[in-house]
Amino acid sequence: RGLVKFINDRLLTAEENKYVLNENNTSVVSNLNQDIIKSNLDLVHEIFDFMNGKNEKGEQILNKEDFELLISYISYLIDKDEIPQLNIKKLNPKLSNDLLRFSFWVLHHELYTTKKVRPYFYDFIKSVFVNFEANEIKSIKSQFGTKSRVKRDNFIPEIIKKHL
């Protein structure tokens, strides 16, 4: 299961058919899917936990409730390969758009590499954050992964800094 999920998630483009595992005659039960989900959640926290803290000006980036919502939205995005369809509460983090966009590029890079960016990441950013309501998807896409305007502030986690 883990290998099939890896192949589908990281090696295939969005247009290619996904592999399906035939488990009719298997007798071995594995916890690989749970391990993958857990490791993905660990990665999400490693990248985004800084949003539960303060920015360079000492302002709270997201309150606790909004931070937990963000983590649940991102988990849904990764697990389902689509943006959450239910009532999304728009979040307004006290961060630059450049850092916010770049944080999602880091998540995409760590999960899937940058071979082919999944377009639902752009839709997610536009749908979830107040900062991007007025932006066109084309503009989010063109600046996705742009690091030149992201400052190496102390509050940014190492996993993001290593890509700067």
PDB file of N, CA and C in Angstrom, residues 15-80:
ATOM      1  N   GLU A  15      -2.106  13.819 -14.801  1.00  0.00           N
ATOM      2  CA  GLU A  15      -2.835  13.280 -15.950  1.00  0.00           C
ATOM      3  C   GLU A  15      -2.716  11.753 -16.072  1.00  0.00           C
ATOM      4  N   GLU A  16      -1.708  11.159 -15.435  1.00  0.00           N
ATOM      5  CA  GLU A  16      -1.490   9.726 -15.571  1.00  0.00           C
ATOM      6  C   GLU A  16      -2.460   8.950 -14.686  1.00  0.00           C
ATOM      7  N   ASN A  17      -2.818   7.742 -15.145  1.00  0.00           N
ATOM      8  CA  ASN A  17      -3.714   6.892 -14.364  1.00  0.00           C
ATOM      9  C   ASN A  17      -3.015   6.426 -13.100  1.00  0.00           C
ATOM     10  N   LYS A  18      -3.746   6.423 -11.994  1.00  0.00           N
ATOM     11  CA  LYS A  18      -3.206   5.978 -10.717  1.00  0.00           C
ATOM     12  C   LYS A  18      -3.178   4.454 -10.666  1.00  0.00           C
ATOM     13  N   TYR A  19      -2.192   3.911  -9.961  1.00  0.00           N
ATOM     14  CA  TYR A  19      -2.126   2.475  -9.739  1.00  0.00           C
ATOM     15  C   TYR A  19      -3.093   2.105  -8.621  1.00  0.00           C
ATOM     16  N   VAL A  20      -3.723   0.928  -8.757  1.00  0.00           N
ATOM     17  CA  VAL A  20      -4.635   0.427  -7.738  1.00  0.00           C
ATOM     18  C   VAL A  20      -4.127  -0.945  -7.311  1.00  0.00           C
ATOM     19  N   LEU A  21      -4.049  -1.162  -6.025  1.00  0.00           N
ATOM     20  CA  LEU A  21      -3.561  -2.429  -5.491  1.00  0.00           C
ATOM     21  C   LEU A  21      -4.712  -3.414  -5.351  1.00  0.00           C
ATOM     22  N   ASN A  22      -4.569  -4.585  -5.940  1.00  0.00           N
ATOM     23  CA  ASN A  22      -5.569  -5.638  -5.800  1.00  0.00           C
ATOM     24  C   ASN A  22      -5.252  -6.425  -4.527  1.00  0.00           C
ATOM     25  N   GLU A  23      -6.087  -6.266  -3.524  1.00  0.00           N
ATOM     26  CA  GLU A  23      -5.818  -6.897  -2.233  1.00  0.00           C
ATOM     27  C   GLU A  23      -6.729  -8.096  -1.957  1.00  0.00           C
ATOM     28  N   ASN A  24      -7.335  -8.648  -2.998  1.00  0.00           N
ATOM     29  CA  ASN A  24      -8.257  -9.764  -2.805  1.00  0.00           C
ATOM     30  C   ASN A  24      -7.606 -10.980  -2.174  1.00  0.00           C
ATOM     31  N   ASN A  25      -6.384 -11.316  -2.568  1.00  0.00           N
ATOM     32  CA  ASN A  25      -5.745 -12.540  -2.084  1.00  0.00           C
ATOM     33  C   ASN A  25      -4.588 -12.271  -1.136  1.00  0.00           C
ATOM     34  N   THR A  26      -4.555 -11.127  -0.526  1.00  0.00           N
ATOM     35  CA  THR A  26      -3.455 -10.851   0.397  1.00  0.00           C
ATOM     36  C   THR A  26      -3.872 -11.219   1.808  1.00  0.00           C
ATOM     37  N   SER A  27      -2.937 -11.779   2.545  1.00  0.00           N
ATOM     38  CA  SER A  27      -3.257 -12.172   3.916  1.00  0.00           C
ATOM     39  C   SER A  27      -2.454 -11.364   4.933  1.00  0.00           C
ATOM     40  N   VAL A  28      -1.529 -10.527   4.454  1.00  0.00           N
ATOM     41  CA  VAL A  28      -0.709  -9.731   5.351  1.00  0.00           C
ATOM     42  C   VAL A  28      -1.375  -8.376   5.563  1.00  0.00           C
ATOM     43  N   VAL A  29      -1.549  -8.024   6.810  1.00  0.00           N
ATOM     44  CA  VAL A  29      -2.131  -6.724   7.128  1.00  0.00           C
ATOM     45  C   VAL A  29      -0.985  -5.810   7.551  1.00  0.00           C
ATOM     46  N   SER A  30      -0.979  -4.600   7.001  1.00  0.00           N
ATOM     47  CA  SER A  30       0.135  -3.694   7.265  1.00  0.00           C
ATOM     48  C   SER A  30      -0.373  -2.352   7.756  1.00  0.00           C
ATOM     49  N   ASN A  31       0.444  -1.695   8.528  1.00  0.00           N
ATOM     50  CA  ASN A  31       0.111  -0.354   9.008  1.00  0.00           C
ATOM     51  C   ASN A  31       0.825   0.721   8.206  1.00  0.00           C
ATOM     52  N   LEU A  32       1.269   0.387   6.991  1.00  0.00           N
ATOM     53  CA  LEU A  32       2.019   1.356   6.191  1.00  0.00           C
ATOM     54  C   LEU A  32       1.232   2.628   5.915  1.00  0.00           C
ATOM     55  N   ASN A  33      -0.056   2.484   5.565  1.00  0.00           N
ATOM     56  CA  ASN A  33      -0.855   3.689   5.285  1.00  0.00           C
ATOM     57  C   ASN A  33      -0.899   4.602   6.500  1.00  0.00           C
ATOM     58  N   GLN A  34      -1.072   4.020   7.677  1.00  0.00           N
ATOM     59  CA  GLN A  34      -1.099   4.837   8.897  1.00  0.00           C
ATOM     60  C   GLN A  34       0.241   5.524   9.110  1.00  0.00           C
ATOM     61  N   ASP A  35       1.342   4.800   8.809  1.00  0.00           N
ATOM     62  CA  ASP A  35       2.668   5.396   8.956  1.00  0.00           C
ATOM     63  C   ASP A  35       2.857   6.553   7.983  1.00  0.00           C
ATOM     64  N   ILE A  36       2.368   6.396   6.748  1.00  0.00           N
ATOM     65  CA  ILE A  36       2.490   7.460   5.750  1.00  0.00           C
ATOM     66  C   ILE A  36       1.677   8.667   6.176  1.00  0.00           C
ATOM     67  N   ILE A  37       0.446   8.436   6.628  1.00  0.00           N
ATOM     68  CA  ILE A  37      -0.409   9.543   7.083  1.00  0.00           C
ATOM     69  C   ILE A  37       0.260  10.257   8.255  1.00  0.00           C
ATOM     70  N   LYS A  38       0.814   9.474   9.196  1.00  0.00           N
ATOM     71  CA  LYS A  38       1.476  10.062  10.360  1.00  0.00           C
ATOM     72  C   LYS A  38       2.695  10.870   9.919  1.00  0.00           C
ATOM     73  N   SER A  39       3.504  10.323   9.018  1.00  0.00           N
ATOM     74  CA  SER A  39       4.696  11.058   8.599  1.00  0.00           C
ATOM     75  C   SER A  39       4.323  12.317   7.819  1.00  0.00           C
ATOM     76  N   ASN A  40       3.244  12.265   7.033  1.00  0.00           N
ATOM     77  CA  ASN A  40       2.774  13.466   6.338  1.00  0.00           C
ATOM     78  C   ASN A  40       2.338  14.526   7.337  1.00  0.00           C
ATOM     79  N   LEU A  41       1.633  14.112   8.382  1.00  0.00           N
ATOM     80  CA  LEU A  41       1.182  15.051   9.405  1.00  0.00           C
ATOM     81  C   LEU A  41       2.379  15.647  10.144  1.00  0.00           C
ATOM     82  N   ASP A  42       3.393  14.817  10.405  1.00  0.00           N
ATOM     83  CA  ASP A  42       4.619  15.324  11.037  1.00  0.00           C
ATOM     84  C   ASP A  42       5.266  16.393  10.166  1.00  0.00           C
ATOM     85  N   LEU A  43       5.296  16.148   8.868  1.00  0.00           N
ATOM     86  CA  LEU A  43       5.870  17.111   7.927  1.00  0.00           C
ATOM     87  C   LEU A  43       5.072  18.416   7.929  1.00  0.00           C
ATOM     88  N   VAL A  44       3.748  18.307   7.916  1.00  0.00           N
ATOM     89  CA  VAL A  44       2.886  19.498   7.958  1.00  0.00           C
ATOM     90  C   VAL A  44       3.207  20.317   9.205  1.00  0.00           C
ATOM     91  N   HIS A  45       3.328  19.638  10.339  1.00  0.00           N
ATOM     92  CA  HIS A  45       3.642  20.359  11.580  1.00  0.00           C
ATOM     93  C   HIS A  45       5.043  20.958  11.533  1.00  0.00           C
ATOM     94  N   GLU A  46       5.995  20.229  10.970  1.00  0.00           N
ATOM     95  CA  GLU A  46       7.361  20.740  10.887  1.00  0.00           C
ATOM     96  C   GLU A  46       7.408  22.042  10.080  1.00  0.00           C
ATOM     97  N   ILE A  47       6.613  22.105   9.021  1.00  0.00           N
ATOM     98  CA  ILE A  47       6.607  23.296   8.169  1.00  0.00           C
ATOM     99  C   ILE A  47       5.740  24.412   8.743  1.00  0.00           C
ATOM    100  N   PHE A  48       4.559  24.083   9.249  1.00  0.00           N
ATOM    101  CA  PHE A  48       3.571  25.120   9.569  1.00  0.00           C
ATOM    102  C   PHE A  48       3.391  25.442  11.051  1.00  0.00           C
ATOM    103  N   ASP A  49       4.051  24.740  11.956  1.00  0.00           N
ATOM    104  CA  ASP A  49       3.872  25.033  13.383  1.00  0.00           C
ATOM    105  C   ASP A  49       4.267  26.466  13.754  1.00  0.00           C
ATOM    106  N   PHE A  50       5.135  27.087  12.975  1.00  0.00           N
ATOM    107  CA  PHE A  50       5.524  28.460  13.280  1.00  0.00           C
ATOM    108  C   PHE A  50       4.338  29.413  13.204  1.00  0.00           C
ATOM    109  N   MET A  51       3.275  29.026  12.492  1.00  0.00           N
ATOM    110  CA  MET A  51       2.100  29.886  12.371  1.00  0.00           C
ATOM    111  C   MET A  51       1.269  29.902  13.658  1.00  0.00           C
ATOM    112  N   ASN A  52       1.626  29.049  14.593  1.00  0.00           N
ATOM    113  CA  ASN A  52       0.979  29.043  15.899  1.00  0.00           C
ATOM    114  C   ASN A  52       1.729  29.972  16.859  1.00  0.00           C
ATOM    115  N   GLY A  53       2.759  30.639  16.352  1.00  0.00           N
ATOM    116  CA  GLY A  53       3.573  31.533  17.163  1.00  0.00           C
ATOM    117  C   GLY A  53       3.460  32.978  16.711  1.00  0.00           C
ATOM    118  N   LYS A  54       4.546  33.704  16.919  1.00  0.00           N
ATOM    119  CA  LYS A  54       4.558  35.138  16.607  1.00  0.00           C
ATOM    120  C   LYS A  54       5.474  35.420  15.421  1.00  0.00           C
ATOM    121  N   ASN A  55       5.120  36.485  14.685  1.00  0.00           N
ATOM    122  CA  ASN A  55       5.932  36.889  13.529  1.00  0.00           C
ATOM    123  C   ASN A  55       7.086  37.786  13.981  1.00  0.00           C
ATOM    124  N   GLU A  56       7.811  38.370  13.028  1.00  0.00           N
ATOM    125  CA  GLU A  56       8.983  39.199  13.344  1.00  0.00           C
ATOM    126  C   GLU A  56       8.617  40.456  14.126  1.00  0.00           C
ATOM    127  N   LYS A  57       7.353  40.875  14.066  1.00  0.00           N
ATOM    128  CA  LYS A  57       6.908  42.063  14.806  1.00  0.00           C
ATOM    129  C   LYS A  57       6.340  41.701  16.176  1.00  0.00           C
ATOM    130  N   GLY A  58       6.336  40.409  16.509  1.00  0.00           N
ATOM    131  CA  GLY A  58       5.807  39.962  17.789  1.00  0.00           C
ATOM    132  C   GLY A  58       4.297  39.767  17.790  1.00  0.00           C
ATOM    133  N   GLU A  59       3.668  39.810  16.607  1.00  0.00           N
ATOM    134  CA  GLU A  59       2.221  39.620  16.500  1.00  0.00           C
ATOM    135  C   GLU A  59       1.919  38.120  16.357  1.00  0.00           C
ATOM    136  N   GLN A  60       0.839  37.689  16.986  1.00  0.00           N
ATOM    137  CA  GLN A  60       0.401  36.300  16.835  1.00  0.00           C
ATOM    138  C   GLN A  60       0.005  36.080  15.372  1.00  0.00           C
ATOM    139  N   ILE A  61       0.594  35.064  14.722  1.00  0.00           N
ATOM    140  CA  ILE A  61       0.335  34.829  13.300  1.00  0.00           C
ATOM    141  C   ILE A  61      -1.089  34.325  13.093  1.00  0.00           C
ATOM    142  N   LEU A  62      -1.466  33.271  13.802  1.00  0.00           N
ATOM    143  CA  LEU A  62      -2.838  32.742  13.782  1.00  0.00           C
ATOM    144  C   LEU A  62      -3.225  32.397  15.209  1.00  0.00           C
ATOM    145  N   ASN A  63      -4.494  32.625  15.555  1.00  0.00           N
ATOM    146  CA  ASN A  63      -4.916  32.191  16.882  1.00  0.00           C
ATOM    147  C   ASN A  63      -5.020  30.664  16.895  1.00  0.00           C
ATOM    148  N   LYS A  64      -5.141  30.087  18.071  1.00  0.00           N
ATOM    149  CA  LYS A  64      -5.107  28.622  18.221  1.00  0.00           C
ATOM    150  C   LYS A  64      -6.179  27.936  17.370  1.00  0.00           C
ATOM    151  N   GLU A  65      -7.386  28.467  17.389  1.00  0.00           N
ATOM    152  CA  GLU A  65      -8.492  27.865  16.627  1.00  0.00           C
ATOM    153  C   GLU A  65      -8.212  27.906  15.115  1.00  0.00           C
ATOM    154  N   ASP A  66      -7.751  29.046  14.617  1.00  0.00           N
ATOM    155  CA  ASP A  66      -7.450  29.172  13.191  1.00  0.00           C
ATOM    156  C   ASP A  66      -6.262  28.291  12.794  1.00  0.00           C
ATOM    157  N   PHE A  67      -5.275  28.177  13.682  1.00  0.00           N
ATOM    158  CA  PHE A  67      -4.127  27.319  13.394  1.00  0.00           C
ATOM    159  C   PHE A  67      -4.576  25.859  13.261  1.00  0.00           C
ATOM    160  N   GLU A  68      -5.421  25.407  14.178  1.00  0.00           N
ATOM    161  CA  GLU A  68      -5.913  24.022  14.114  1.00  0.00           C
ATOM    162  C   GLU A  68      -6.750  23.799  12.852  1.00  0.00           C
ATOM    163  N   LEU A  69      -7.529  24.811  12.470  1.00  0.00           N
ATOM    164  CA  LEU A  69      -8.276  24.728  11.206  1.00  0.00           C
ATOM    165  C   LEU A  69      -7.325  24.583  10.022  1.00  0.00           C
ATOM    166  N   LEU A  70      -6.272  25.395  10.012  1.00  0.00           N
ATOM    167  CA  LEU A  70      -5.295  25.339   8.920  1.00  0.00           C
ATOM    168  C   LEU A  70      -4.687  23.944   8.809  1.00  0.00           C
ATOM    169  N   ILE A  71      -4.289  23.370   9.927  1.00  0.00           N
ATOM    170  CA  ILE A  71      -3.683  22.019   9.914  1.00  0.00           C
ATOM    171  C   ILE A  71      -4.693  21.004   9.390  1.00  0.00           C
ATOM    172  N   SER A  72      -5.953  21.126   9.785  1.00  0.00           N
ATOM    173  CA  SER A  72      -6.966  20.180   9.289  1.00  0.00           C
ATOM    174  C   SER A  72      -7.202  20.375   7.790  1.00  0.00           C
ATOM    175  N   TYR A  73      -7.195  21.616   7.314  1.00  0.00           N
ATOM    176  CA  TYR A  73      -7.354  21.879   5.877  1.00  0.00           C
ATOM    177  C   TYR A  73      -6.183  21.281   5.078  1.00  0.00           C
ATOM    178  N   ILE A  74      -4.967  21.485   5.579  1.00  0.00           N
ATOM    179  CA  ILE A  74      -3.785  20.970   4.873  1.00  0.00           C
ATOM    180  C   ILE A  74      -3.793  19.440   4.876  1.00  0.00           C
ATOM    181  N   SER A  75      -4.177  18.836   5.997  1.00  0.00           N
ATOM    182  CA  SER A  75      -4.253  17.362   6.067  1.00  0.00           C
ATOM    183  C   SER A  75      -5.249  16.837   5.048  1.00  0.00           C
ATOM    184  N   TYR A  76      -6.374  17.494   4.933  1.00  0.00           N
ATOM    185  CA  TYR A  76      -7.383  17.106   3.937  1.00  0.00           C
ATOM    186  C   TYR A  76      -6.803  17.234   2.530  1.00  0.00           C
ATOM    187  N   LEU A  77      -6.119  18.336   2.272  1.00  0.00           N
ATOM    188  CA  LEU A  77      -5.504  18.578   0.968  1.00  0.00           C
ATOM    189  C   LEU A  77      -4.562  17.440   0.586  1.00  0.00           C
ATOM    190  N   ILE A  78      -3.741  17.017   1.516  1.00  0.00           N
ATOM    191  CA  ILE A  78      -2.757  15.964   1.243  1.00  0.00           C
ATOM    192  C   ILE A  78      -3.435  14.599   1.106  1.00  0.00           C
ATOM    193  N   ASP A  79      -4.368  14.304   1.993  1.00  0.00           N
ATOM    194  CA  ASP A  79      -5.022  12.978   1.984  1.00  0.00           C
ATOM    195  C   ASP A  79      -5.932  12.777   0.783  1.00  0.00           C
ATOM    196  N   LYS A  80      -6.650  13.835   0.387  1.00  0.00           N
ATOM    197  CA  LYS A  80      -7.676  13.700  -0.656  1.00  0.00           C
ATOM    198  C   LYS A  80      -7.257  14.251  -2.018  1.00  0.00           C
TER     199      LYS A  80
END
